[in-house]
Coordinates of C-alpha atoms and ligand atoms in Angstrom, one line a residue:
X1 CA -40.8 -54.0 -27.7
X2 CA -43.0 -57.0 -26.0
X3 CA -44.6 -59.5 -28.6
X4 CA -48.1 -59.3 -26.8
X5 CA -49.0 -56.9 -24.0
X6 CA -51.7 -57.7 -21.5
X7 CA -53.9 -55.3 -19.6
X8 CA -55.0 -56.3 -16.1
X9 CA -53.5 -58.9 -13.8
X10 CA -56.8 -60.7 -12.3
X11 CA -57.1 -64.2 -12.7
X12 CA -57.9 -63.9 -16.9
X13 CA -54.6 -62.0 -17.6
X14 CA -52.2 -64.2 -15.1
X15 CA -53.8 -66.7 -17.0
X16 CA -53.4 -66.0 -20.4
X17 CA -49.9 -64.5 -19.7
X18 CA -48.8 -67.6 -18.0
X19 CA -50.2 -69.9 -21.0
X20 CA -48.3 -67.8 -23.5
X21 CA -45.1 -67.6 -21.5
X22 CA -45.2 -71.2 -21.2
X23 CA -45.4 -71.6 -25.2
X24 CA -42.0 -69.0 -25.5
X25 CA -44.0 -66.3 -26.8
X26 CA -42.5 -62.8 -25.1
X27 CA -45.1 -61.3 -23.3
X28 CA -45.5 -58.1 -21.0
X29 CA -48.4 -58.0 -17.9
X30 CA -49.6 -54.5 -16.9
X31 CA -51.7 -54.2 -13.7
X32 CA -52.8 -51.0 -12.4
X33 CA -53.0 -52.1 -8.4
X34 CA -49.8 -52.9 -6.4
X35 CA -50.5 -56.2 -6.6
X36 CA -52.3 -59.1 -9.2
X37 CA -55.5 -60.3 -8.2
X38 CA -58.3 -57.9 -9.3
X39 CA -61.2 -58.8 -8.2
X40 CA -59.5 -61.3 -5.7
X41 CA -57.1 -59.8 -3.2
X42 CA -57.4 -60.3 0.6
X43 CA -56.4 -57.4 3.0
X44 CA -54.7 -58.0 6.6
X45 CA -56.3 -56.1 9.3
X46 CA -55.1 -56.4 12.6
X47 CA -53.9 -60.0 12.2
X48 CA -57.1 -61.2 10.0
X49 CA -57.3 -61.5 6.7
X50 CA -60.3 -60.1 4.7
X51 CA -61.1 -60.8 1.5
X52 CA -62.1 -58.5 -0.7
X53 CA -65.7 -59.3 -0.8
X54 CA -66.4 -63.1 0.2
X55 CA -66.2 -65.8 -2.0
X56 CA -65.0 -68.9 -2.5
X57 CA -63.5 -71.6 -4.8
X58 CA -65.6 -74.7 -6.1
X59 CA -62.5 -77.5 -6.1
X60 CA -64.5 -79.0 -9.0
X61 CA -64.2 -75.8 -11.6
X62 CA -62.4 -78.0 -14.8
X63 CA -60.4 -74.7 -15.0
X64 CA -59.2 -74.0 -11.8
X65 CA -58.0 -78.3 -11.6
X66 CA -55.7 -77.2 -14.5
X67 CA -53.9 -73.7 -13.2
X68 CA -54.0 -74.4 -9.4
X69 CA -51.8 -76.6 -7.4
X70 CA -54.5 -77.1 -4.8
X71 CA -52.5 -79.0 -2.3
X72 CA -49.9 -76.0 -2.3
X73 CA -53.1 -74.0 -1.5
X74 CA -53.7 -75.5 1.3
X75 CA -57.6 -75.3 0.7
X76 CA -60.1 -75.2 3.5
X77 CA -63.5 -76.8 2.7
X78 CA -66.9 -75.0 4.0
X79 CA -69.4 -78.1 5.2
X80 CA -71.6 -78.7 2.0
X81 CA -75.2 -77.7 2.5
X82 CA -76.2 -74.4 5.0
X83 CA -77.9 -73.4 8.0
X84 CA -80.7 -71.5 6.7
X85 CA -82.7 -68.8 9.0
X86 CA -86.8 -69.1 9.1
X87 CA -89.1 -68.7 11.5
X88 CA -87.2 -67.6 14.4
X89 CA -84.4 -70.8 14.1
X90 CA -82.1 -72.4 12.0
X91 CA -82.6 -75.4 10.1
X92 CA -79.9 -77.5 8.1
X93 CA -80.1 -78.1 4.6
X94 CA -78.0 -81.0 3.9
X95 CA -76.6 -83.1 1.2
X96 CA -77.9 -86.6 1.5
X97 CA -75.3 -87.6 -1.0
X98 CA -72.4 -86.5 1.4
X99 CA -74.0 -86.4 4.6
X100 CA -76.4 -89.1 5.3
X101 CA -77.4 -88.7 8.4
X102 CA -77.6 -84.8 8.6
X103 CA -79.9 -85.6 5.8
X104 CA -81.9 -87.9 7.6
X105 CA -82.7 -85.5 10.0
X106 CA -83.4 -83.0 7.7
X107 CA -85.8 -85.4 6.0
X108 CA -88.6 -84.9 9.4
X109 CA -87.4 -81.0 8.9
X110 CA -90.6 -79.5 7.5
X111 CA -88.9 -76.0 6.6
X112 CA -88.6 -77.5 3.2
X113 CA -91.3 -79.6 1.8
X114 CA -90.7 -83.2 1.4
X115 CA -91.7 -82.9 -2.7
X116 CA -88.9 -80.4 -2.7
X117 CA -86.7 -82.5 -1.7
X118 CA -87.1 -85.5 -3.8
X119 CA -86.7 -82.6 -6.9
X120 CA -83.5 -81.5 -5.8
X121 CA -82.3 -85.3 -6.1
X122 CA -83.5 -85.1 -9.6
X123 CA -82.2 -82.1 -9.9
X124 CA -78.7 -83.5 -9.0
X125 CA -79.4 -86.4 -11.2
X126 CA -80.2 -83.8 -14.4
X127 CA -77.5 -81.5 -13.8
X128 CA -74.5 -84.5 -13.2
X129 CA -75.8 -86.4 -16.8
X130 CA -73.0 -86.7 -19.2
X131 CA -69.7 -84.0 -19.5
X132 CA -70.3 -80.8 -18.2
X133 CA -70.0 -79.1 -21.3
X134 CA -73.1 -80.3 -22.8
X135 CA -74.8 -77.8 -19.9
X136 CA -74.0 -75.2 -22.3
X137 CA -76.3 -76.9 -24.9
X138 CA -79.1 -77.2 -22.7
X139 CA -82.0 -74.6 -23.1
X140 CA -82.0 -71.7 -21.9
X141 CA -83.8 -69.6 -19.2
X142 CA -83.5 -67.5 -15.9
X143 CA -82.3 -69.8 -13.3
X144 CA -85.8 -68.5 -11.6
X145 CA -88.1 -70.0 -14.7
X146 CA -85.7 -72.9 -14.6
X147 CA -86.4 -73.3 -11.4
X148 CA -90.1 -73.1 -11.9
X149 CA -90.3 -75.0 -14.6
X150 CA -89.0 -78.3 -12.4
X151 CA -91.5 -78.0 -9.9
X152 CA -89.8 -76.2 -7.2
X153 CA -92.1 -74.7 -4.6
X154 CA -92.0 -71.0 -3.6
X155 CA -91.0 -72.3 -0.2
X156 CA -87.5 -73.4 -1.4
X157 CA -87.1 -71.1 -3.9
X158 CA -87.4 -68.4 -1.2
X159 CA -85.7 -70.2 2.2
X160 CA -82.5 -71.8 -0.1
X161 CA -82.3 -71.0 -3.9
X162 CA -83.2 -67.3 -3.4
X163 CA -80.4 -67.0 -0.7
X164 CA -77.8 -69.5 -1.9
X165 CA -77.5 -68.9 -5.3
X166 CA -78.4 -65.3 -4.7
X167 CA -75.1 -65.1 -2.7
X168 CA -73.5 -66.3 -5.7
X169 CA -74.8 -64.4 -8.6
X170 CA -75.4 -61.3 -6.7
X171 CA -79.1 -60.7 -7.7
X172 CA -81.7 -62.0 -5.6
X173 CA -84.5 -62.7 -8.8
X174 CA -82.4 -65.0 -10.6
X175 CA -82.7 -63.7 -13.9
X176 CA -78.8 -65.2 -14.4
X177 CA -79.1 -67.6 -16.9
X178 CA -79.9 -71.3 -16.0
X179 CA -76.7 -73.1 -18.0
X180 CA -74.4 -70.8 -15.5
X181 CA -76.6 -72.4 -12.6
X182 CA -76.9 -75.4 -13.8
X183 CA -73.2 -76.0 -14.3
X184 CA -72.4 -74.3 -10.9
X185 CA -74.8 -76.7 -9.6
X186 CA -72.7 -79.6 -10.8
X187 CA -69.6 -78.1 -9.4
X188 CA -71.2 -77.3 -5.8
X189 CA -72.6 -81.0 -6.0
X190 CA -69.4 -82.9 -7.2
X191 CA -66.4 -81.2 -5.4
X192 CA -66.0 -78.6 -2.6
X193 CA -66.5 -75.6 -1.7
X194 CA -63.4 -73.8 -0.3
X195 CA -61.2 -70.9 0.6
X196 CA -57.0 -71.3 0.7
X197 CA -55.5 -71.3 4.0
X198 CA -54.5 -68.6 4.0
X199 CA -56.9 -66.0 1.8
X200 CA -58.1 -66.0 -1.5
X201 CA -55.8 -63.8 -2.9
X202 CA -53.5 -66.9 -2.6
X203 CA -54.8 -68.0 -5.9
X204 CA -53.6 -65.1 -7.9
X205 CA -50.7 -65.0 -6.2
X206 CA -49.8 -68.6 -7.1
X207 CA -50.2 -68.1 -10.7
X208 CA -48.1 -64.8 -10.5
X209 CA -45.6 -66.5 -8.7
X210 CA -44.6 -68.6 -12.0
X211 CA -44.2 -65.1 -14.0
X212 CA -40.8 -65.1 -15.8
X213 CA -39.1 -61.8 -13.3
X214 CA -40.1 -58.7 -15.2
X215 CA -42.9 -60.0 -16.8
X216 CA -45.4 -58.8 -14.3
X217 CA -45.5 -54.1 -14.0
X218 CA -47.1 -53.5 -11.4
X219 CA -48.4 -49.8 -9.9
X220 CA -49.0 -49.3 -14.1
X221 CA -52.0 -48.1 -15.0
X222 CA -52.8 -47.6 -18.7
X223 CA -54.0 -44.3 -19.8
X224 CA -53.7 -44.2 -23.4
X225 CA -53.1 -46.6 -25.6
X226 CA -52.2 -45.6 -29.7
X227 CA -51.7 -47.5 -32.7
X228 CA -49.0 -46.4 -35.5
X229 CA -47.7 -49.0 -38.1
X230 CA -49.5 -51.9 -36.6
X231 CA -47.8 -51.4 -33.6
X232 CA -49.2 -50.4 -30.0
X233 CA -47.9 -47.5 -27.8
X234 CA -49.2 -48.2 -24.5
X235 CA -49.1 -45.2 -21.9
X236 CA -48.6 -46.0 -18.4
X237 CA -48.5 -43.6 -15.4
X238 CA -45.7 -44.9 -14.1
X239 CA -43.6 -47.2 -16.3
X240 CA -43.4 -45.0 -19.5
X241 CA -44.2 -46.2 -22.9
X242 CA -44.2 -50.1 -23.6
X243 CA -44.6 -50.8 -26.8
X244 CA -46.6 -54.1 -28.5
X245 CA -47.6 -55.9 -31.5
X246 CA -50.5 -57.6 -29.7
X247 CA -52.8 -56.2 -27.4
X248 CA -54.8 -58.2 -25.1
X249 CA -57.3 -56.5 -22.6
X250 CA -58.0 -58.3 -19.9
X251 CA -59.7 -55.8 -17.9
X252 CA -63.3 -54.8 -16.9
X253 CA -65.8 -53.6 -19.3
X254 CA -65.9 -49.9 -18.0
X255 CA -62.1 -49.6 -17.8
X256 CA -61.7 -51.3 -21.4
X257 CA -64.1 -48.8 -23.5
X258 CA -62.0 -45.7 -22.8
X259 CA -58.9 -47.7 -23.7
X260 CA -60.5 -48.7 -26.9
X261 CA -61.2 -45.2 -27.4
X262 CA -58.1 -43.8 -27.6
X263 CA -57.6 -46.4 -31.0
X264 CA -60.4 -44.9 -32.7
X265 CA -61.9 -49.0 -32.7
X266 CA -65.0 -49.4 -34.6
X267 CA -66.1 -53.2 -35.0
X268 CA -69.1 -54.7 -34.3
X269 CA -67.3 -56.7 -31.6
X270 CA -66.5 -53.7 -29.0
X271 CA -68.0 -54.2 -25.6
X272 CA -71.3 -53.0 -24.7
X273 CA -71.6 -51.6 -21.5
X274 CA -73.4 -54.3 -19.2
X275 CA -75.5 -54.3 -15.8
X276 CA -73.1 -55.7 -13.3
X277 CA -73.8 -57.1 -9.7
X278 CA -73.3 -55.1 -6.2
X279 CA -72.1 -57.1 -3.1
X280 CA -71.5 -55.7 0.2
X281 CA -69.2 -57.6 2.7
X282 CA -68.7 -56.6 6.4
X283 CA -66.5 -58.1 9.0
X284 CA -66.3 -58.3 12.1
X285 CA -64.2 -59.5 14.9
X286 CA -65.6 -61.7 17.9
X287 CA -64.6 -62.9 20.6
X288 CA -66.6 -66.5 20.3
X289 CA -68.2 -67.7 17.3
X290 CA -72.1 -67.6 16.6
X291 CA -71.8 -70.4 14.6
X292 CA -69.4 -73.7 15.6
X293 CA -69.0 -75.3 11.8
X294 CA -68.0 -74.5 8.8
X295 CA -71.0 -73.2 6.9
X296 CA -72.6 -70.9 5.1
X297 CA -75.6 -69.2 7.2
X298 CA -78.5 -68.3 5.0
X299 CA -81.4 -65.9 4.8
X300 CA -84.4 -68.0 4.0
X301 CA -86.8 -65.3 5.5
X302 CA -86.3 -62.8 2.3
X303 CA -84.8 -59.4 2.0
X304 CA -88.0 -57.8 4.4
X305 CA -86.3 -59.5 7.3
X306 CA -82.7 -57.7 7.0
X307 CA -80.0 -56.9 4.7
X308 CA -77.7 -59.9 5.3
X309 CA -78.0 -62.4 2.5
X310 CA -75.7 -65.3 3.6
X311 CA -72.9 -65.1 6.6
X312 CA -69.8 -67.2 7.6
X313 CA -67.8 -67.8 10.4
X314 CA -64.2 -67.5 8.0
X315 CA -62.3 -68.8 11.5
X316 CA -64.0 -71.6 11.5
X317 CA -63.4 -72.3 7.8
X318 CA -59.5 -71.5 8.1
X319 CA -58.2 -70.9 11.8
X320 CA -55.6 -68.6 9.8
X321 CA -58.3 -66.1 9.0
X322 CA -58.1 -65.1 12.8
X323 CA -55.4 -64.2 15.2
X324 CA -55.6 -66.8 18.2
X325 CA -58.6 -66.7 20.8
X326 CA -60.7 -64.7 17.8
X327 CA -62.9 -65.5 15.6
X328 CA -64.1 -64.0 12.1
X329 CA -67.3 -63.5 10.5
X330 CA -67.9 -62.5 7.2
X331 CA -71.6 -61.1 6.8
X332 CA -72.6 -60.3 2.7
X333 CA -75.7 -58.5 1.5
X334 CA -76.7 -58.7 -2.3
X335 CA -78.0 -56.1 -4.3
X336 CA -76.6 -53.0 -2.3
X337 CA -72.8 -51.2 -2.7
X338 CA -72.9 -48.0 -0.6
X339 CA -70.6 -45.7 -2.3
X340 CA -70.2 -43.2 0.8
X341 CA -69.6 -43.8 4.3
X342 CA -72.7 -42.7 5.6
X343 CA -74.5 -44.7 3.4
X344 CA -72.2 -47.6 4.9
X345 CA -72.8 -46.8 8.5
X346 CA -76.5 -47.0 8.1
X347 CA -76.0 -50.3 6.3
X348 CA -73.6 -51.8 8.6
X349 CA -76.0 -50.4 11.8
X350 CA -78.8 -52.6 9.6
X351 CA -76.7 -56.0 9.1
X352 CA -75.7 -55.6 12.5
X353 CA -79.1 -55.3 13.9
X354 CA -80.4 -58.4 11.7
X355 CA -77.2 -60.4 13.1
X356 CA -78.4 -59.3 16.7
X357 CA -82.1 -60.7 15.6
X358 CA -80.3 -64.4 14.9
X359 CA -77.8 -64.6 17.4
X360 CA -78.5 -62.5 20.3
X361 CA -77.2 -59.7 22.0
X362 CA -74.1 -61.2 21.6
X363 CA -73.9 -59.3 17.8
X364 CA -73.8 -56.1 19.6
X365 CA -70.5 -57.1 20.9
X366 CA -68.9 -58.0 17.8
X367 CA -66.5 -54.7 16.1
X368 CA -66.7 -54.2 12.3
X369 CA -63.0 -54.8 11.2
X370 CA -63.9 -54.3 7.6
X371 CA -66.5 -53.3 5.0
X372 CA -66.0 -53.3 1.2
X373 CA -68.8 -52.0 -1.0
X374 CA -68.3 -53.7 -4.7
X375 CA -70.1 -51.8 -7.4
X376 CA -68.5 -53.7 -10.0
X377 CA -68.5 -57.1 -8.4
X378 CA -70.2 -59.6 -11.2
X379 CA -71.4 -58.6 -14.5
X380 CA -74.7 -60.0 -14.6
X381 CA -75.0 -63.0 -16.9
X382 CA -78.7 -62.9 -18.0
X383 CA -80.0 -65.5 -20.0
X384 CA -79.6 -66.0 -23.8
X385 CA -76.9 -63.0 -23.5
X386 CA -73.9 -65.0 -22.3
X387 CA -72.2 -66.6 -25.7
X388 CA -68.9 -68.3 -25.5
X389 CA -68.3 -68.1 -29.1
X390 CA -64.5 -68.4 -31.0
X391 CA -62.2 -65.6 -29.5
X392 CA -62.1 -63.2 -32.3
X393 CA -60.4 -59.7 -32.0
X394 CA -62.6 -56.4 -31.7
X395 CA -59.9 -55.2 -33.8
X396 CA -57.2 -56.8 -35.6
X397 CA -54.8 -57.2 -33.2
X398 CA -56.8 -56.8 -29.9
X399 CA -58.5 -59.0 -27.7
X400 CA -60.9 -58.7 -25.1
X401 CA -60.1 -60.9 -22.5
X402 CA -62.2 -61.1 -18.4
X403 CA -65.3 -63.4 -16.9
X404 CA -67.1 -61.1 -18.8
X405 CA -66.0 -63.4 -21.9
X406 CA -66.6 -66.5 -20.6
X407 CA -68.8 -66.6 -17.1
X408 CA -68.7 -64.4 -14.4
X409 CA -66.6 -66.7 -12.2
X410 CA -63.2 -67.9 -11.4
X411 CA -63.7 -70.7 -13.9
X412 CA -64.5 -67.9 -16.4
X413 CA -61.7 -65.7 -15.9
X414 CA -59.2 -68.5 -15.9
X415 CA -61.1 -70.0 -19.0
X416 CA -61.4 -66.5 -20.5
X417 CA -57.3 -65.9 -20.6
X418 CA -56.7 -69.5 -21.8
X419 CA -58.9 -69.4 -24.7
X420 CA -57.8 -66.4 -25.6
X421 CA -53.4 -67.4 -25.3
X422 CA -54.7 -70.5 -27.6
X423 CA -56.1 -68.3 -30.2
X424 CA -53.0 -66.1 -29.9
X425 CA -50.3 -69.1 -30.2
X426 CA -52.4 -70.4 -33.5
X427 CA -52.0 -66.6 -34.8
X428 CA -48.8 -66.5 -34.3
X429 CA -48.1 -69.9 -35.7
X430 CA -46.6 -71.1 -31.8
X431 CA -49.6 -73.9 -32.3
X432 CA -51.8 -75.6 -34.5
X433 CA -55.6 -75.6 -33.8
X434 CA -57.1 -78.5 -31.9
X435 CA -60.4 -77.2 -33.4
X436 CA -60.7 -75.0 -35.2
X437 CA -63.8 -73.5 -34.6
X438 CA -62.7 -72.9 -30.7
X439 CA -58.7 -71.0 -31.5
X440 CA -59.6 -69.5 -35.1
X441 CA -58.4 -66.2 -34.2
X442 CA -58.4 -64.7 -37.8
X443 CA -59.7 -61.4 -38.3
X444 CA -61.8 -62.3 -40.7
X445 CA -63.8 -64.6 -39.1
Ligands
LIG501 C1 -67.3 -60.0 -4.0 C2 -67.1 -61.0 -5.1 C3 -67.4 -62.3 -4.8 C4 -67.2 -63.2 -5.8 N1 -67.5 -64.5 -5.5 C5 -67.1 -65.5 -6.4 C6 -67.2 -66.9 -6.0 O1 -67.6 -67.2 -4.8 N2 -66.8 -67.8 -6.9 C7 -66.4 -67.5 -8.1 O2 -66.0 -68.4 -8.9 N3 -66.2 -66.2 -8.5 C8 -66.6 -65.2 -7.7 N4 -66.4 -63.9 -8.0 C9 -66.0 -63.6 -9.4 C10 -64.5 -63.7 -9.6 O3 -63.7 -63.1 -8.6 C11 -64.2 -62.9 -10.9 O4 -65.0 -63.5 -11.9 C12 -62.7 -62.9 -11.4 O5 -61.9 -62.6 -10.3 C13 -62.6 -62.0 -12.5 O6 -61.2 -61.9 -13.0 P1 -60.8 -61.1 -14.3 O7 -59.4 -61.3 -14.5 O8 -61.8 -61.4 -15.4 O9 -61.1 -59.5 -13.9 P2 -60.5 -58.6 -12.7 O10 -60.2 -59.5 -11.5 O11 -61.5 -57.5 -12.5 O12 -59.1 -58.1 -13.3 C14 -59.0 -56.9 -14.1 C15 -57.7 -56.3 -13.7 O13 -57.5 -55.2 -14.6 C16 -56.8 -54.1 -13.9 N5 -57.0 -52.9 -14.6 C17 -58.1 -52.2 -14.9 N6 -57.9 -51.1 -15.6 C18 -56.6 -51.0 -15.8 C19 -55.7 -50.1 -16.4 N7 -56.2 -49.0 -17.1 N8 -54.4 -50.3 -16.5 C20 -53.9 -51.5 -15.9 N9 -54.6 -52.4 -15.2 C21 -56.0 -52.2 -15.2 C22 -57.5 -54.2 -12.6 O14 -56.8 -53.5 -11.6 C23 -57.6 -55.7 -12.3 O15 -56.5 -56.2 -11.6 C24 -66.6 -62.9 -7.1 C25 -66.3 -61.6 -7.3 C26 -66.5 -60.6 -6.3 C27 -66.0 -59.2 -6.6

């Protein structure tokens, strides 16, 4: 028998798992997949490497500085600012905090009025004011309102926030709540933006890699999970009955409530099921690049002028992302997650066609290596929903664990399973609380 089991091996379970491992306490990690990584694995076709889905990891995330050795990563940065589409061209948006002169020029650019710009320094100036926890005591709105509400015009809202943060949340009306943009704001302005040499399912993989051997089944998925004498039988397909006194769940929404099910769990704490956020990622292998930098490539002509929300060239960003002489490009539209292959034919024939309107005929050249269709991508974090209160079992005895928790990023997976180990090593007397209020994991509460 394991002291505390864990469900799911994305970032929140390697997480927690690793933070109660590292306190003694015996712990078992079940992950369905053949590999750790959930939502963050990275394929290898044909000698590139496509992640599942692009994204990226902001350097500046507080929890990502304390589980990731970043120079072992070897982290790539993207430029900061984009290239952003409108009116038949592309226009850089840049940083005038990290790129002066790229900012000077973009100063006479007109794609963005000059009022505009001045806001976003204040904006900056707002968002970077005191620790980056007090964002989470700011009021509360859609990022769109927010948005609003500081004066933006409908011109940047629709040629950069619409499209950048769009790409981020996965939902182009920013209704996500505007403390999750605000501090993501802070982390794009303050550190990098970045993908590890070599894919993003390197970051899993480095917190894996300092399992205890055996700790980590993988190829296990749950079925059925029972309770008898406050003890946990957990039924997996292929690695029999493994037995617990703790259960932690650190798996999806969807996946968790027929698990719960089988335990007959009625507290006022179970999950309810939630909206989440589609994302469609094609790739495509060329033989030159459309675009010679770094950057993220931006729709700023809204969703009537093609499906592709935001594009990168992931060569250019890591040269290991290509085989040599080719180059990369990772092409994401918002909002849509075919779920048969016709409907992602006809999509792909549409991004394609929209990448042949930007770069030329040149798109028609490029070959789709790669298209993954995410129905369960992010689970949208509308405003005054997302509450990071004390981790308190659903039941006693279970925890919920997942960005679903926390926020739907990296930061709030990784958060999610360390908040949720803490609470665990006070109830199981390993550790005293810091605060109470934050590791109280008592039933009662
Ligand atoms: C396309 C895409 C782009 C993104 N972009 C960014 C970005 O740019 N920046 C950012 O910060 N975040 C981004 N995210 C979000 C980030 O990847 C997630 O927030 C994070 O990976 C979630 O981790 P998790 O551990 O909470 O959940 P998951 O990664 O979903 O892990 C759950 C695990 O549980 C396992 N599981 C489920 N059911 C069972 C079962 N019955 N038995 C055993 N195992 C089971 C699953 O296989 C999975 O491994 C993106 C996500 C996607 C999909």
């Amino acid at each position: 028998m394991t002291e505390i089991a864990i469900i799911g091996a994305g970032l929140a379970g390697l997480n927690c798992a690793l933070t109660l491992e590292g306190a003694g306490v015996d712990v078992t990690l079940i992950e369905a997949a053949d590999a750790p990584g959930g939502r963050i694995r990275t394929d290898i076709v044909e000698g590139f490497r496509l992640d599942r889905g692009f994204q990226v990891m902001l350097t500046r995330y507080p929890e990502a500085e304390r589980a990731f050795d970043y120079e072992a990563l070897k982290l790539r940065p993207l430029r900061p600012g984009a290239l952003v589409r409108h009116d038949e061209r592309f226009h850089r948006f840049a940083d005038p905090f990290r790129e002066p002169l790229a900012a000077m020029r973009f100063a006479l650019d007109n794609v963005i009025p000059l009022q505009d710009k001045l806001r976003v320094a204040k904006l900056r100036s707002y968002v970077m004011a005191g620790e980056t926890a007090d964002i989470f005591a700011h009021p509360e709105n859609t990022t769109m309102k927010f948005l609003q509400e500081f004066g933006f015009s409908a011109a940047i809202l629709e040629r950069f926030f619409i499209p950048f943060f769009g790409g981020v949340f996965l939902e182009r009306e920013l209704g996500t709540s505007s403390r999750f943009f605000e501090f993501l704001f802070r982390m794009f302005a303050s550190g990098q933006t970045a993908v590890p040499e070599n894919g993003m399912e390197e970051l899993p993989r480095q917190l894996a890699a300092q399992l205890k051997a055996g700790t980590l089944l993988t190829h296990a998925k749950v079925r059925r999970i029972t309770r008898s004498n406050r003890q946990f039988a957990i039924e997996t397909d292929t690695k029999g009955i493994i037995e617990a006194a703790i259960l932690v769940l650190a798996v999806a929404e969807h996946d968790c409530i027929p698990l719960l099910s089988g335990l007959a769990a009625k507290s006022k704490f179970l999950p309810k099921p939630r909206k989440w956020n589609q994302t469609t990622t094609f790739y495509y292998a060329a033989e030159s690049s459309p675009v010679d930098e770094p950057i993220i490539v931006l729709n700023g002509e809204g969703a009537q002028a093609g499906p592709i929300n935001n594009l990168a060239v992931m060569s250019r960003v890591s040269s290991q992302y290509a085989p040599p002489g080719a180059e990369l490009i990772a092409a994401s539209v918002v909002e849509q997650a075919p779920d048969s292959d016709e409907g992602m034919a006809l999509l792909e024939r549409e991004v394609r066609d929209h990448a042949a309107r930007w770069f030329g005929r040149t798109a028609n050249n490029w070959r789709v290596i790669g298209g993954y269709p995410i129905q369960y991508a992010l689970p949208f974090a509308k405003a005054t929903q997302w509450q990071s209160g004390p981790v308190r079992p659903v039941e006693d005895g279970i925890y919920l664990c997942g960005d679903a928790q926390e926020t739907p990023s990296i930061n709030g997976a990784l958060k999610s399973g360390r908040r949720v180990a803490e609470a665990l090593l006070v109830r199981t007397g390993a550790r005293t609380p810091r605060n109470r209020a934050d590791f109280d994991a008592s039933p009662s509460l």
